[in-house]
Amino acid sequence: MNGSGESSADQPSVAFERWWQSVTLAELAQSSAVIDEFTRESTEPPAVSPEQFARAAVLQMLCIDAGVVDELIARADARNAALVHALELDEDGQKSGVDAFESWLTRRRDISVGLKTCVALLSSPLREAVDAKVDSFIQATTEHQNILFTILFGRGLQKPVVAPSRASFRKPIALKSRNGTRNQGPD
């Protein structure tokens, strides 16, 4: 315990406690490029880690643009809305639209992890404000996954259903009833 009444679970990890002591001007100068790389749409994982993204986002927030997290969230939500709209208009079920949306959701989850790491790097007053936004973003990501499942499920129901023939069902296994007689099932 640190004597302040907070548990160790309420505080950032030791690795993040003094993260700012290792910041360089080069890292600050590259922070925008790191954010762009981490958030770009791609089927490949980002070339930068969530920790690098988080440091870049915090540096941007503290030194260049206080609204960078809001901007990232708004940009992600706009991309998501465009993909959902395209899927809703796509009545012939193009797989490329579904793949693009699914790929975007993977990147959006990566962004969620990076933003949650970003929260851990912030000091207390700023942490609460950003944490609430990030939690809302994570909740929206879950809702967007549900939209994808709804679209996929809805598209699956539009395909013709073929009932299996009676011959494809096997005769039930003989079950022993409680009174010791064998039940062969319906013939």
PDB file of C-alpha atoms in Angstrom:
ATOM      1  CA  MET A   1       0.000   0.000   0.000  1.00  0.00           C
ATOM      2  CA  ASN A   2       1.116   3.510  -0.625  1.00  0.00           C
ATOM      3  CA  GLY A   3      -0.547   5.059   2.407  1.00  0.00           C
ATOM      4  CA  SER A   4      -3.059   7.062   0.368  1.00  0.00           C
ATOM      5  CA  GLY A   5      -5.857   4.551   0.816  1.00  0.00           C
ATOM      6  CA  GLU A   6      -5.772   3.380  -2.807  1.00  0.00           C
ATOM      7  CA  SER A   7      -5.139  -0.245  -3.619  1.00  0.00           C
ATOM      8  CA  SER A   8      -2.413  -1.218  -6.029  1.00  0.00           C
ATOM      9  CA  ALA A   9      -5.120  -2.242  -8.527  1.00  0.00           C
ATOM     10  CA  ASP A  10      -6.339   1.393  -8.638  1.00  0.00           C
ATOM     11  CA  GLN A  11      -2.910   2.685  -9.642  1.00  0.00           C
ATOM     12  CA  PRO A  12      -1.014   2.375 -12.909  1.00  0.00           C
ATOM     13  CA  SER A  13       1.612  -0.345 -13.060  1.00  0.00           C
ATOM     14  CA  VAL A  14       5.125   0.421 -11.913  1.00  0.00           C
ATOM     15  CA  ALA A  15       6.328   0.406 -15.537  1.00  0.00           C
ATOM     16  CA  PHE A  16       4.022   3.333 -16.307  1.00  0.00           C
ATOM     17  CA  GLU A  17       4.615   5.349 -13.137  1.00  0.00           C
ATOM     18  CA  ARG A  18       7.530   7.313 -14.542  1.00  0.00           C
ATOM     19  CA  TRP A  19       7.054   6.733 -18.272  1.00  0.00           C
ATOM     20  CA  TRP A  20       7.509  10.414 -18.983  1.00  0.00           C
ATOM     21  CA  GLN A  21      11.129  10.265 -17.807  1.00  0.00           C
ATOM     22  CA  SER A  22      12.102   8.325 -20.916  1.00  0.00           C
ATOM     23  CA  VAL A  23      10.294  10.543 -23.465  1.00  0.00           C
ATOM     24  CA  THR A  24      12.473  12.059 -26.170  1.00  0.00           C
ATOM     25  CA  LEU A  25      11.826  14.934 -28.553  1.00  0.00           C
ATOM     26  CA  ALA A  26      12.084  12.442 -31.423  1.00  0.00           C
ATOM     27  CA  GLU A  27       9.273  10.401 -29.866  1.00  0.00           C
ATOM     28  CA  LEU A  28       7.131  13.529 -29.603  1.00  0.00           C
ATOM     29  CA  ALA A  29       7.907  14.440 -33.220  1.00  0.00           C
ATOM     30  CA  GLN A  30       6.918  10.944 -34.402  1.00  0.00           C
ATOM     31  CA  SER A  31       3.808  10.660 -32.236  1.00  0.00           C
ATOM     32  CA  SER A  32       1.414  11.673 -35.001  1.00  0.00           C
ATOM     33  CA  ALA A  33       2.889   9.093 -37.397  1.00  0.00           C
ATOM     34  CA  VAL A  34       2.684   6.397 -34.697  1.00  0.00           C
ATOM     35  CA  ILE A  35      -1.008   7.186 -34.114  1.00  0.00           C
ATOM     36  CA  ASP A  36      -1.707   7.100 -37.863  1.00  0.00           C
ATOM     37  CA  GLU A  37       0.071   3.755 -38.261  1.00  0.00           C
ATOM     38  CA  PHE A  38      -1.754   2.195 -35.331  1.00  0.00           C
ATOM     39  CA  THR A  39      -5.205   3.361 -36.447  1.00  0.00           C
ATOM     40  CA  ARG A  40      -4.920   2.797 -40.201  1.00  0.00           C
ATOM     41  CA  GLU A  41      -7.205   0.246 -41.767  1.00  0.00           C
ATOM     42  CA  SER A  42      -5.450  -2.949 -42.658  1.00  0.00           C
ATOM     43  CA  THR A  43      -5.874  -6.671 -42.331  1.00  0.00           C
ATOM     44  CA  GLU A  44      -2.327  -6.804 -40.971  1.00  0.00           C
ATOM     45  CA  PRO A  45      -1.617  -6.021 -37.306  1.00  0.00           C
ATOM     46  CA  PRO A  46      -0.194  -2.530 -36.770  1.00  0.00           C
ATOM     47  CA  ALA A  47       3.581  -2.164 -36.920  1.00  0.00           C
ATOM     48  CA  VAL A  48       3.516  -0.360 -33.554  1.00  0.00           C
ATOM     49  CA  SER A  49       2.452  -1.803 -30.214  1.00  0.00           C
ATOM     50  CA  PRO A  50      -0.498  -0.613 -28.116  1.00  0.00           C
ATOM     51  CA  GLU A  51       2.070   0.774 -25.649  1.00  0.00           C
ATOM     52  CA  GLN A  52       3.777   2.855 -28.355  1.00  0.00           C
ATOM     53  CA  PHE A  53       0.379   4.068 -29.535  1.00  0.00           C
ATOM     54  CA  ALA A  54      -0.626   4.953 -25.960  1.00  0.00           C
ATOM     55  CA  ARG A  55       2.556   6.933 -25.349  1.00  0.00           C
ATOM     56  CA  ALA A  56       2.108   8.765 -28.657  1.00  0.00           C
ATOM     57  CA  ALA A  57      -1.525   9.578 -27.852  1.00  0.00           C
ATOM     58  CA  VAL A  58      -0.645  10.878 -24.387  1.00  0.00           C
ATOM     59  CA  LEU A  59       2.222  12.960 -25.764  1.00  0.00           C
ATOM     60  CA  GLN A  60      -0.106  14.430 -28.396  1.00  0.00           C
ATOM     61  CA  MET A  61      -2.725  15.119 -25.720  1.00  0.00           C
ATOM     62  CA  LEU A  62      -0.353  16.776 -23.289  1.00  0.00           C
ATOM     63  CA  CYS A  63       1.899  18.670 -25.710  1.00  0.00           C
ATOM     64  CA  ILE A  64       0.099  19.284 -29.002  1.00  0.00           C
ATOM     65  CA  ASP A  65      -3.646  18.589 -29.117  1.00  0.00           C
ATOM     66  CA  ALA A  66      -5.708  18.077 -25.958  1.00  0.00           C
ATOM     67  CA  GLY A  67      -8.578  16.662 -28.036  1.00  0.00           C
ATOM     68  CA  VAL A  68      -6.649  13.852 -29.735  1.00  0.00           C
ATOM     69  CA  VAL A  69      -8.605  11.087 -27.970  1.00  0.00           C
ATOM     70  CA  ASP A  70     -11.917  12.703 -28.936  1.00  0.00           C
ATOM     71  CA  GLU A  71     -10.653  12.997 -32.510  1.00  0.00           C
ATOM     72  CA  LEU A  72      -9.564   9.341 -32.611  1.00  0.00           C
ATOM     73  CA  ILE A  73     -12.909   8.182 -31.286  1.00  0.00           C
ATOM     74  CA  ALA A  74     -14.842  10.401 -33.705  1.00  0.00           C
ATOM     75  CA  ARG A  75     -12.758   9.184 -36.648  1.00  0.00           C
ATOM     76  CA  ALA A  76     -13.264   5.530 -35.649  1.00  0.00           C
ATOM     77  CA  ASP A  77     -17.008   6.053 -35.198  1.00  0.00           C
ATOM     78  CA  ALA A  78     -17.286   7.772 -38.593  1.00  0.00           C
ATOM     79  CA  ARG A  79     -15.465   4.897 -40.304  1.00  0.00           C
ATOM     80  CA  ASN A  80     -17.662   2.410 -38.514  1.00  0.00           C
ATOM     81  CA  ALA A  81     -20.850   4.242 -39.540  1.00  0.00           C
ATOM     82  CA  ALA A  82     -19.715   4.330 -43.172  1.00  0.00           C
ATOM     83  CA  LEU A  83     -19.041   0.585 -43.182  1.00  0.00           C
ATOM     84  CA  VAL A  84     -22.370  -0.237 -41.521  1.00  0.00           C
ATOM     85  CA  HIS A  85     -24.202   1.989 -43.998  1.00  0.00           C
ATOM     86  CA  ALA A  86     -22.439   0.289 -46.907  1.00  0.00           C
ATOM     87  CA  LEU A  87     -23.378  -3.130 -45.530  1.00  0.00           C
ATOM     88  CA  GLU A  88     -27.016  -2.134 -45.093  1.00  0.00           C
ATOM     89  CA  LEU A  89     -27.161  -0.922 -48.712  1.00  0.00           C
ATOM     90  CA  ASP A  90     -25.418  -4.025 -50.011  1.00  0.00           C
ATOM     91  CA  GLU A  91     -28.392  -6.313 -50.576  1.00  0.00           C
ATOM     92  CA  ASP A  92     -26.630  -8.867 -52.737  1.00  0.00           C
ATOM     93  CA  GLY A  93     -24.332  -9.806 -49.839  1.00  0.00           C
ATOM     94  CA  GLN A  94     -20.917  -8.886 -51.195  1.00  0.00           C
ATOM     95  CA  LYS A  95     -18.372 -10.685 -49.051  1.00  0.00           C
ATOM     96  CA  SER A  96     -15.887  -7.828 -49.455  1.00  0.00           C
ATOM     97  CA  GLY A  97     -18.123  -5.465 -47.445  1.00  0.00           C
ATOM     98  CA  VAL A  98     -18.470  -7.975 -44.623  1.00  0.00           C
ATOM     99  CA  ASP A  99     -14.725  -8.653 -44.679  1.00  0.00           C
ATOM    100  CA  ALA A 100     -13.941  -4.918 -44.565  1.00  0.00           C
ATOM    101  CA  PHE A 101     -16.259  -4.413 -41.596  1.00  0.00           C
ATOM    102  CA  GLU A 102     -14.888  -7.453 -39.781  1.00  0.00           C
ATOM    103  CA  SER A 103     -11.317  -6.270 -40.398  1.00  0.00           C
ATOM    104  CA  TRP A 104     -12.222  -2.799 -39.136  1.00  0.00           C
ATOM    105  CA  LEU A 105     -13.710  -4.272 -35.944  1.00  0.00           C
ATOM    106  CA  THR A 106     -10.414  -6.042 -35.292  1.00  0.00           C
ATOM    107  CA  ARG A 107      -8.557  -2.744 -35.683  1.00  0.00           C
ATOM    108  CA  ARG A 108     -11.156  -0.983 -33.537  1.00  0.00           C
ATOM    109  CA  ARG A 109     -10.528  -3.518 -30.744  1.00  0.00           C
ATOM    110  CA  ASP A 110      -6.768  -2.819 -31.108  1.00  0.00           C
ATOM    111  CA  ILE A 111      -7.512   0.901 -30.756  1.00  0.00           C
ATOM    112  CA  SER A 112      -9.589   0.143 -27.640  1.00  0.00           C
ATOM    113  CA  VAL A 113      -6.640  -1.687 -26.075  1.00  0.00           C
ATOM    114  CA  GLY A 114      -4.305   1.180 -26.972  1.00  0.00           C
ATOM    115  CA  LEU A 115      -6.665   3.780 -25.554  1.00  0.00           C
ATOM    116  CA  LYS A 116      -7.086   1.788 -22.333  1.00  0.00           C
ATOM    117  CA  THR A 117      -3.277   1.695 -22.056  1.00  0.00           C
ATOM    118  CA  CYS A 118      -3.276   5.446 -22.685  1.00  0.00           C
ATOM    119  CA  VAL A 119      -5.560   5.905 -19.670  1.00  0.00           C
ATOM    120  CA  ALA A 120      -3.027   4.103 -17.469  1.00  0.00           C
ATOM    121  CA  LEU A 121      -0.353   6.646 -18.459  1.00  0.00           C
ATOM    122  CA  LEU A 122      -2.376   9.680 -17.422  1.00  0.00           C
ATOM    123  CA  SER A 123      -2.432  11.414 -14.071  1.00  0.00           C
ATOM    124  CA  SER A 124      -5.537  11.178 -11.934  1.00  0.00           C
ATOM    125  CA  PRO A 125      -7.712  14.182 -12.888  1.00  0.00           C
ATOM    126  CA  LEU A 126      -7.222  13.647 -16.609  1.00  0.00           C
ATOM    127  CA  ARG A 127      -7.408   9.871 -16.255  1.00  0.00           C
ATOM    128  CA  GLU A 128     -11.039   9.855 -15.084  1.00  0.00           C
ATOM    129  CA  ALA A 129     -12.231  12.054 -17.949  1.00  0.00           C
ATOM    130  CA  VAL A 130     -10.441  10.047 -20.642  1.00  0.00           C
ATOM    131  CA  ASP A 131     -11.330   6.709 -19.027  1.00  0.00           C
ATOM    132  CA  ALA A 132     -15.046   7.482 -19.279  1.00  0.00           C
ATOM    133  CA  LYS A 133     -14.668   8.247 -23.000  1.00  0.00           C
ATOM    134  CA  VAL A 134     -12.622   5.102 -23.601  1.00  0.00           C
ATOM    135  CA  ASP A 135     -15.114   2.926 -21.724  1.00  0.00           C
ATOM    136  CA  SER A 136     -17.885   4.365 -23.873  1.00  0.00           C
ATOM    137  CA  PHE A 137     -15.799   3.627 -26.996  1.00  0.00           C
ATOM    138  CA  ILE A 138     -15.245   0.024 -25.854  1.00  0.00           C
ATOM    139  CA  GLN A 139     -18.978  -0.389 -25.189  1.00  0.00           C
ATOM    140  CA  ALA A 140     -19.745   0.960 -28.671  1.00  0.00           C
ATOM    141  CA  THR A 141     -17.221  -1.501 -30.150  1.00  0.00           C
ATOM    142  CA  THR A 142     -19.146  -4.360 -28.550  1.00  0.00           C
ATOM    143  CA  GLU A 143     -22.378  -2.964 -29.958  1.00  0.00           C
ATOM    144  CA  HIS A 144     -20.780  -2.726 -33.405  1.00  0.00           C
ATOM    145  CA  GLN A 145     -19.773  -6.385 -33.173  1.00  0.00           C
ATOM    146  CA  ASN A 146     -23.416  -7.174 -32.463  1.00  0.00           C
ATOM    147  CA  ILE A 147     -24.393  -5.189 -35.578  1.00  0.00           C
ATOM    148  CA  LEU A 148     -22.036  -7.337 -37.644  1.00  0.00           C
ATOM    149  CA  PHE A 149     -23.514 -10.525 -36.205  1.00  0.00           C
ATOM    150  CA  THR A 150     -27.030  -9.240 -36.869  1.00  0.00           C
ATOM    151  CA  ILE A 151     -26.148  -8.448 -40.472  1.00  0.00           C
ATOM    152  CA  LEU A 152     -24.479 -11.823 -40.976  1.00  0.00           C
ATOM    153  CA  PHE A 153     -27.341 -13.669 -39.309  1.00  0.00           C
ATOM    154  CA  GLY A 154     -29.899 -11.726 -41.328  1.00  0.00           C
ATOM    155  CA  ARG A 155     -28.088 -12.491 -44.531  1.00  0.00           C
ATOM    156  CA  GLY A 156     -27.944 -16.157 -43.593  1.00  0.00           C
ATOM    157  CA  LEU A 157     -31.706 -16.237 -43.130  1.00  0.00           C
ATOM    158  CA  GLN A 158     -32.260 -14.837 -46.613  1.00  0.00           C
ATOM    159  CA  LYS A 159     -30.780 -17.980 -48.154  1.00  0.00           C
ATOM    160  CA  PRO A 160     -33.220 -20.790 -48.964  1.00  0.00           C
ATOM    161  CA  VAL A 161     -33.526 -23.396 -46.254  1.00  0.00           C
ATOM    162  CA  VAL A 162     -33.399 -27.031 -47.374  1.00  0.00           C
ATOM    163  CA  ALA A 163     -34.946 -29.484 -44.960  1.00  0.00           C
ATOM    164  CA  PRO A 164     -33.050 -32.754 -44.594  1.00  0.00           C
ATOM    165  CA  SER A 165     -34.771 -35.843 -45.922  1.00  0.00           C
ATOM    166  CA  ARG A 166     -36.264 -38.291 -43.467  1.00  0.00           C
ATOM    167  CA  ALA A 167     -33.656 -40.861 -44.520  1.00  0.00           C
ATOM    168  CA  SER A 168     -30.861 -38.687 -43.139  1.00  0.00           C
ATOM    169  CA  PHE A 169     -32.109 -39.133 -39.573  1.00  0.00           C
ATOM    170  CA  ARG A 170     -30.751 -42.140 -37.722  1.00  0.00           C
ATOM    171  CA  LYS A 171     -32.944 -44.400 -35.662  1.00  0.00           C
ATOM    172  CA  PRO A 172     -32.589 -43.469 -31.974  1.00  0.00           C
ATOM    173  CA  ILE A 173     -30.371 -45.597 -29.780  1.00  0.00           C
ATOM    174  CA  ALA A 174     -32.242 -48.025 -27.562  1.00  0.00           C
ATOM    175  CA  LEU A 175     -32.601 -46.428 -24.154  1.00  0.00           C
ATOM    176  CA  LYS A 176     -33.164 -48.273 -20.951  1.00  0.00           C
ATOM    177  CA  SER A 177     -36.116 -46.850 -19.060  1.00  0.00           C
ATOM    178  CA  ARG A 178     -36.341 -46.594 -15.288  1.00  0.00           C
ATOM    179  CA  ASN A 179     -38.400 -49.787 -15.017  1.00  0.00           C
ATOM    180  CA  GLY A 180     -35.768 -51.816 -16.886  1.00  0.00           C
ATOM    181  CA  THR A 181     -37.534 -52.144 -20.246  1.00  0.00           C
ATOM    182  CA  ARG A 182     -35.862 -51.025 -23.417  1.00  0.00           C
ATOM    183  CA  ASN A 183     -37.394 -48.166 -25.375  1.00  0.00           C
ATOM    184  CA  GLN A 184     -36.575 -48.414 -29.073  1.00  0.00           C
ATOM    185  CA  GLY A 185     -38.077 -45.048 -29.895  1.00  0.00           C
ATOM    186  CA  PRO A 186     -40.593 -44.385 -32.628  1.00  0.00           C
ATOM    187  CA  ASP A 187     -40.454 -46.567 -35.751  1.00  0.00           C
TER     188      ASP A 187
END
